[in-house]
Coordinates of C-alpha atoms in Angstrom, one line a residue:
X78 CA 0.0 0.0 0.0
X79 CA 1.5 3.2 -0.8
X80 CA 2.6 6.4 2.1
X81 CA 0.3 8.4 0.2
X82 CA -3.1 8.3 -2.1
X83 CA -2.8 8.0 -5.9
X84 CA -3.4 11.6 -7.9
X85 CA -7.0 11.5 -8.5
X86 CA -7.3 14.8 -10.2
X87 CA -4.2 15.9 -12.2
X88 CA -6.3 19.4 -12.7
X89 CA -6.9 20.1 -9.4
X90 CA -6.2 24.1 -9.5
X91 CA -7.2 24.5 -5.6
X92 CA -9.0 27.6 -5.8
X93 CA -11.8 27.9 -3.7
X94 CA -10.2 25.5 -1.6
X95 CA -6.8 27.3 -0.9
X96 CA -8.6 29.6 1.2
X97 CA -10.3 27.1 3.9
X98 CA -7.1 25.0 3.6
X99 CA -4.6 27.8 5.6
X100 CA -7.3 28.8 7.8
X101 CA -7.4 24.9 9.5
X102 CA -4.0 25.1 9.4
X103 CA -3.7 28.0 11.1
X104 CA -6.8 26.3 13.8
X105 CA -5.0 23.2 13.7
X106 CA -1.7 25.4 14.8
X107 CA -2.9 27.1 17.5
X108 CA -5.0 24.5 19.0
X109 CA -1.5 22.5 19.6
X110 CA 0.1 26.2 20.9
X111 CA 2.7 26.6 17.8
X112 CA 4.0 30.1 18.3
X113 CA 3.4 32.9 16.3
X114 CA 6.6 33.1 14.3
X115 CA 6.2 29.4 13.8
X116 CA 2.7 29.4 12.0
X117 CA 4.0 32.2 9.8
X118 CA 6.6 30.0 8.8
X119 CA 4.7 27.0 8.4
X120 CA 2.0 28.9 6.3
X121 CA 4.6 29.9 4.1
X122 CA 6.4 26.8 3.7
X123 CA 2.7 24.9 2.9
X124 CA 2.0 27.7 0.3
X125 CA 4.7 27.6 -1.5
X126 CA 4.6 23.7 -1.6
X127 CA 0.9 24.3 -2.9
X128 CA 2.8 26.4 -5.5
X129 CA 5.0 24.9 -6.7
X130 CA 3.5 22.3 -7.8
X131 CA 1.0 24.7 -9.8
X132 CA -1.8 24.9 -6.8
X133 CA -2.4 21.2 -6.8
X134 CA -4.1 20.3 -3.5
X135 CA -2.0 18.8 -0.9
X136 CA -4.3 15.6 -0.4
X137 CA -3.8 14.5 -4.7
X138 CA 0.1 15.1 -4.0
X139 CA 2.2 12.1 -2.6
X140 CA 6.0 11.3 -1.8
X141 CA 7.1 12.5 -5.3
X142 CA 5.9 15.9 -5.3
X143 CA 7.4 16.7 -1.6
X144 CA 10.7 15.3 -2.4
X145 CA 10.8 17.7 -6.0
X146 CA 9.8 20.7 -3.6
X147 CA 12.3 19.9 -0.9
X148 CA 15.0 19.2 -3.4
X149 CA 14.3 22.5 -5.1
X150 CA 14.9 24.1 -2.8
X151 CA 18.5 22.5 -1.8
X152 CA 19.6 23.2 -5.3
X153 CA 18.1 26.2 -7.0
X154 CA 17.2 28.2 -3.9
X155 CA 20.4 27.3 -1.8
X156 CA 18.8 26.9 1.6
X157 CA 20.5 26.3 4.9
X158 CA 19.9 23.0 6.2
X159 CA 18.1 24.0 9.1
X160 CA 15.6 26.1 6.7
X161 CA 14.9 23.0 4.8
X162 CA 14.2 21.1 8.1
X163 CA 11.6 23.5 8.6
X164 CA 9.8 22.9 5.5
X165 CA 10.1 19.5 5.6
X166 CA 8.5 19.8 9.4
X167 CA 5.6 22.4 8.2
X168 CA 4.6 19.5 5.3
X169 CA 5.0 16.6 8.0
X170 CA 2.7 18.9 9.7
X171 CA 0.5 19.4 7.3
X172 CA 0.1 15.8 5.9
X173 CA -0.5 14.0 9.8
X174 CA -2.0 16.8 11.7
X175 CA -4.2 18.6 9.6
X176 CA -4.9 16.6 6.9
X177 CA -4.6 12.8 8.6
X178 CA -2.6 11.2 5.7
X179 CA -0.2 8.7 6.4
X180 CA 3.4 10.3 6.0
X181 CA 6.3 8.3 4.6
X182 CA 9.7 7.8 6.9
X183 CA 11.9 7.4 4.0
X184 CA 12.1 11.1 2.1
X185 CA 14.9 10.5 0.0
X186 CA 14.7 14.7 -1.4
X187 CA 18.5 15.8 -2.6
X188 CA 19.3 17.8 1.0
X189 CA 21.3 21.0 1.8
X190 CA 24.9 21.2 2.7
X191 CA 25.6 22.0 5.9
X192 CA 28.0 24.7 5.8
X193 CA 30.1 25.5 8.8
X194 CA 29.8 29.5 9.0
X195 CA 32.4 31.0 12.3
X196 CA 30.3 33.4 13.9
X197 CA 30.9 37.4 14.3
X198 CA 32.6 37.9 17.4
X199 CA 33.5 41.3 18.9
X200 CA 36.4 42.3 21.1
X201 CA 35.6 43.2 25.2
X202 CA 37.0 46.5 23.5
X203 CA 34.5 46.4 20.9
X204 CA 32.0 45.8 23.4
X205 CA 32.5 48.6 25.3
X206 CA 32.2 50.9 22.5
X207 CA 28.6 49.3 21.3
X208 CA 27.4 50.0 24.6
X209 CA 28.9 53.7 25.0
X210 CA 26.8 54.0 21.7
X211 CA 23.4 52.6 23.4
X212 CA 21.1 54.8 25.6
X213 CA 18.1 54.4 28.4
X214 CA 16.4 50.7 27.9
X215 CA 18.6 49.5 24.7
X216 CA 21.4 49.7 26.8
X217 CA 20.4 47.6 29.6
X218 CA 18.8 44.9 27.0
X219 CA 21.8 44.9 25.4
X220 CA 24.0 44.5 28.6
X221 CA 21.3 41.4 29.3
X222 CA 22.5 39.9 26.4
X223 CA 25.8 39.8 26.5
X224 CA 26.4 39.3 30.6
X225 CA 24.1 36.0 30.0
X226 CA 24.3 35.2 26.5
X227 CA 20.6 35.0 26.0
X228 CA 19.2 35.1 22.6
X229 CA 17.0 38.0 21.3
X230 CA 13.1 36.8 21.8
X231 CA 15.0 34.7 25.0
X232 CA 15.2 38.1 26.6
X233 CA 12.0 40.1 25.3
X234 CA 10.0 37.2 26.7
X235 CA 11.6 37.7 30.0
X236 CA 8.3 37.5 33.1
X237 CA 9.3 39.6 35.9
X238 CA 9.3 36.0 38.0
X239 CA 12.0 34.9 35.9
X240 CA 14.7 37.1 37.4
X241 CA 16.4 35.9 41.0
X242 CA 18.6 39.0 42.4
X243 CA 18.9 36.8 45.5
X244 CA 21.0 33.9 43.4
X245 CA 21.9 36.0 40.2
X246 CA 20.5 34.1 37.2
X247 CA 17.8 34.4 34.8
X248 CA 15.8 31.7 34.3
X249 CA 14.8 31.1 30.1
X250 CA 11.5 29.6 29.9
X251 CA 11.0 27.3 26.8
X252 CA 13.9 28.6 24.7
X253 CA 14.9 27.3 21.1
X254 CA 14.0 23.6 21.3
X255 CA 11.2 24.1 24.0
X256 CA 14.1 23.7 26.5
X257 CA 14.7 25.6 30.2
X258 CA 17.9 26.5 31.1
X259 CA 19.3 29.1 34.1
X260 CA 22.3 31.4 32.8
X261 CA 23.7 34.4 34.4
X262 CA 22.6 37.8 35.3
X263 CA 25.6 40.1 36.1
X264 CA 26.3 41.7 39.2
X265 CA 26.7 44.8 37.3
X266 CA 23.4 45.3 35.9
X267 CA 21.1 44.3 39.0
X268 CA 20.6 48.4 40.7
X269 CA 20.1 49.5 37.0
X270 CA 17.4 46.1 36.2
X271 CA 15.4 46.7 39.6
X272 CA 15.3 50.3 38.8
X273 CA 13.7 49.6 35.6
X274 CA 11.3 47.2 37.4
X275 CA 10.2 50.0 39.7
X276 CA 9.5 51.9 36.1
X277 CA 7.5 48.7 34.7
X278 CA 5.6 48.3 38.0
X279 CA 4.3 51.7 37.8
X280 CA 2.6 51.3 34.0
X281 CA 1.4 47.4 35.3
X282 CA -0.4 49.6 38.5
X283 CA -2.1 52.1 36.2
X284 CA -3.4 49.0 33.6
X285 CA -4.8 47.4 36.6
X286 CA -6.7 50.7 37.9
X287 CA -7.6 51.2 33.9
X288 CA -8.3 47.6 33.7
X289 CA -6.2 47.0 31.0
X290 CA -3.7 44.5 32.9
X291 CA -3.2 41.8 30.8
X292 CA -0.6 39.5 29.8
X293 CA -0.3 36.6 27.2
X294 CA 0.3 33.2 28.2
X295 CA 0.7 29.9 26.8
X296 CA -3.0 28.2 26.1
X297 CA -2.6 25.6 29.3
X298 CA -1.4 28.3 31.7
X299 CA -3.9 30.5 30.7
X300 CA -6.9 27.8 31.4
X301 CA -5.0 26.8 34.6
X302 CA -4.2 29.9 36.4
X303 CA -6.8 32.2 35.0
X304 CA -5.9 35.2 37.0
X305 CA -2.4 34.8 36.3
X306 CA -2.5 37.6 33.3
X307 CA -3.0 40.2 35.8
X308 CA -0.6 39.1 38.2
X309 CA 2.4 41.3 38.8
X310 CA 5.2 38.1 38.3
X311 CA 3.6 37.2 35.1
X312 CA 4.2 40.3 33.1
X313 CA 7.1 41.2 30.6
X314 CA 10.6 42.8 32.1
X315 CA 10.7 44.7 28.4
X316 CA 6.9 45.9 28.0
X317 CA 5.3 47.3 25.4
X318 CA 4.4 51.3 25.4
X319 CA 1.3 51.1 24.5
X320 CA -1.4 48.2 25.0
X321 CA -2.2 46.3 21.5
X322 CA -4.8 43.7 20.2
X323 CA -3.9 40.2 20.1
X324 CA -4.4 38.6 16.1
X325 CA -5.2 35.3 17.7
X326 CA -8.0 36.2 20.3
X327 CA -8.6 39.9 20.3
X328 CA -8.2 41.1 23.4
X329 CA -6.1 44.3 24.0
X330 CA -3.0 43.2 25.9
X331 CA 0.1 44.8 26.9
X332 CA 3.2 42.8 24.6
X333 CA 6.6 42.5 25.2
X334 CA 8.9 45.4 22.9
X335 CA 9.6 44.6 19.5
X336 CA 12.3 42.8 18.6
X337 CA 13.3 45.8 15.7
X338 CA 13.8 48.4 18.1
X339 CA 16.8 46.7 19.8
X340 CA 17.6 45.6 16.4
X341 CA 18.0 49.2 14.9
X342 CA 19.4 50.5 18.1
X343 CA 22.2 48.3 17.9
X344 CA 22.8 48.5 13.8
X345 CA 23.4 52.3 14.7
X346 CA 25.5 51.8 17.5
X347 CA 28.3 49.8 15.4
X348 CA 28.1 52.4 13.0
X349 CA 28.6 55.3 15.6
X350 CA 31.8 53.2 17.0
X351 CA 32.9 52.5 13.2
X352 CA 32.7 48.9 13.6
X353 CA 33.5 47.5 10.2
X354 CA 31.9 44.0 11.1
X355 CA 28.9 43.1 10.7
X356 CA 27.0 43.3 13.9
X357 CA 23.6 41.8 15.5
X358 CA 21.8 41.2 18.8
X359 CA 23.1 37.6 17.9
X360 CA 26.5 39.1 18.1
X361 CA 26.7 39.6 21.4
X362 CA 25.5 36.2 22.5
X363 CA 28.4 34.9 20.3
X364 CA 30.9 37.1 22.0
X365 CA 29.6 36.2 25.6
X366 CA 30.4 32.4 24.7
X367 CA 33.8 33.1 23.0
X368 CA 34.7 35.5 25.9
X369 CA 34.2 32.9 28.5
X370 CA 35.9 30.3 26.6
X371 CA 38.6 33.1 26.5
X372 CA 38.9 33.3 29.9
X373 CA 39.3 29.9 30.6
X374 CA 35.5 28.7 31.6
X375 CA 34.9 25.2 31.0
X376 CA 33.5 24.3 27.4
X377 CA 30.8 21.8 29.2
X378 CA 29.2 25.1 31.4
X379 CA 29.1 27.4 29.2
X380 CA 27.3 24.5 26.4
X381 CA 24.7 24.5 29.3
X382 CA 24.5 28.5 29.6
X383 CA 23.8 28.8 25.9
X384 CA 21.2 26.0 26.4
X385 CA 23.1 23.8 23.6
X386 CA 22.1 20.4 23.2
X387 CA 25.5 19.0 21.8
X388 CA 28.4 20.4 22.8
X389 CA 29.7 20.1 19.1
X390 CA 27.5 23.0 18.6
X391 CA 29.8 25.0 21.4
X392 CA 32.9 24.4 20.1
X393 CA 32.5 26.3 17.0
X394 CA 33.6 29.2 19.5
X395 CA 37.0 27.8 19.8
X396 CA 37.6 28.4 16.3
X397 CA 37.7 32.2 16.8
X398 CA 39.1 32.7 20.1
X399 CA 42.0 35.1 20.6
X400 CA 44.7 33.2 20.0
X401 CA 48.1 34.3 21.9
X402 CA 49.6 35.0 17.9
X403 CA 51.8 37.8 19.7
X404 CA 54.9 35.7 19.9
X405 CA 54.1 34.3 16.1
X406 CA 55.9 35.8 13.8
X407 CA 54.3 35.5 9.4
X408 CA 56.9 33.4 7.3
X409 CA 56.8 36.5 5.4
X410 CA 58.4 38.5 8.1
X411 CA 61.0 35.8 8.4
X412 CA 62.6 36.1 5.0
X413 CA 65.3 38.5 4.2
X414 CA 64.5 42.0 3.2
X415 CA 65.9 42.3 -1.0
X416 CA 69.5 43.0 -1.0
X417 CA 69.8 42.3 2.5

């Protein structure tokens, strides 16, 4: 018996269809709590498989047509591995969650090369200057980042009951791969960080008067502690300055920032301290792992402050650490000057 139904309909445009398609994916999505980013991602990966194979509907398409589309894009549109893991995971979805058709374990699709990239890294020096570049909240996000190594949306999703002055870490609540972890929060930016808290309270007092106080959680938290949105330990470190409506349910909420205001700040920084590298928010978390390593920290603890699963994954920080190359001298340098 074959993975996958025979073609019944080689004409099958999917017009009407397309429509009421994405919106149980979407349903389907959200009733198993994907996040946001990840049904935007998944909706595009299922549309452009629709497309691709000339709007044909999923359910009249088999093994062949999703190894053609994965394959495509491996070899014409050059994706990273990791991006074609994601499509292939949005169609897996798509096939045994939302449609209920039996998918195949033995995709054979032409896959991507996995290409080992050395991350960015910045000097302490270098550092320094981004942050004498950054001003009011930016800078203490920023400082965040690279004290504890936390990736962007790690530390916009920050709840206030997440930080522990007493012990000095941050806790990271369902990071990349649904994982917790516990990684540092610096002595050096605790005043400034409960300072900012007494700023945060103040705006979380004056939603509840207003009756605006309102937070998003997770579908199961929300059903199980139901006055837990208005609860002072359950709301962003980084809030939103103005209250917004969710897409999902429609209520007005107070978010968490947006990721591109940190994002800009931090482009403009590295040009103000003529930086000629190019710098992200990511950069910093790469620059807090090759420091440690730098300074001697065992490879094993900082794997588990990054929240790494393999510490293979880790050691692509020892390939740029500062090496002592002070005492190495070029084999250019050692040959004779002409005529000497």
């Amino acid at each position: 018996m074959p993975s996958y139904p025979s073609k019944v309909n080689e004409k099958s445009k999917f017009r009407p269809t397309s429509i009421r398609l994405m919106d149980q994916v979407r349903e389907v999505l959200r009733y198993h709590h994907y996040g946001r980013k990840t049904e935007l991602a998944y909706v595009r990966w299922i549309k452009g498989y629709i497309y691709f194979h000339h709007k044909q509907h999923p359910k009249d398409m088999g093994k062949h047509e999703i190894e053609a589309y994965l394959s495509d894009l491996a070899v014409n549109q050059n994706v990273a591995v990791s991006t074609q893991n994601q499509a292939f995971n949005a169609l897996l979805f798509l096939y045994k969650q939302v449609l209920d058709l039996p998918f195949t374990d033995d995709i054979s699709a032409i896959r991507s090369k996995k290409r080992v990239r050395l991350p960015v890294v910045l000097s302490v020096k270098e550092v320094g200057l981004i942050f004498d570049s950054l001003r009011g909240d930016h800078l203490l996000m920023a400082r965040i980042m690279y004290g504890g190594g936390l990736r962007l949306m790690e530390l916009l999703r920050l709840r206030v009951q997440d930080i522990d002055f007493a012990n000095g870490y941050l806790s990271i609540r369902t990071g990349k791969g649904d994982k917790d972890r516990t990684t540092l929060l610096p002595v050096s930016v605790r005043d400034e960080l409960r300072q900012h808290l007494l700023k945060v309270r103040g705006m979380f007092e004056t939603d509840l008067c207003e009756g605006h106080a309102n937070v998003w959680l997770p579908g199961a938290l929300a059903k199980k502690y139901p006055s837990a949105p208005k609860s002072w330990e359950w709301q962003y470190v980084f809030p939103s300055k103005s209250l917004s409506k969710d897409p999902q349910s429609g209520e007005i909420r107070r978010h968490h920032v947006n990721e591109s205001g940190l994002q800009k700040a931090i482009r403009s920084a590295r040009s103000k301290a003529d930086i000629n590298k190019r710098v992200t928010t990511h950069t910093l978390r790469h620059s807090f792992a090759t420091h440690l390593l730098e300074s001697g920290t065992n490879i094993r603890v900082v794997q588990k402050l990054l929240g790494h699963a393999d510490v293979k994954t880790t050691e692509i920080y020892t390939h740029v650490l500062q090496q002592n190359l002070g005492a190495v001298v070029s084999p250019l340098d050692s040959l004779q000057s002409p005529g000497g």
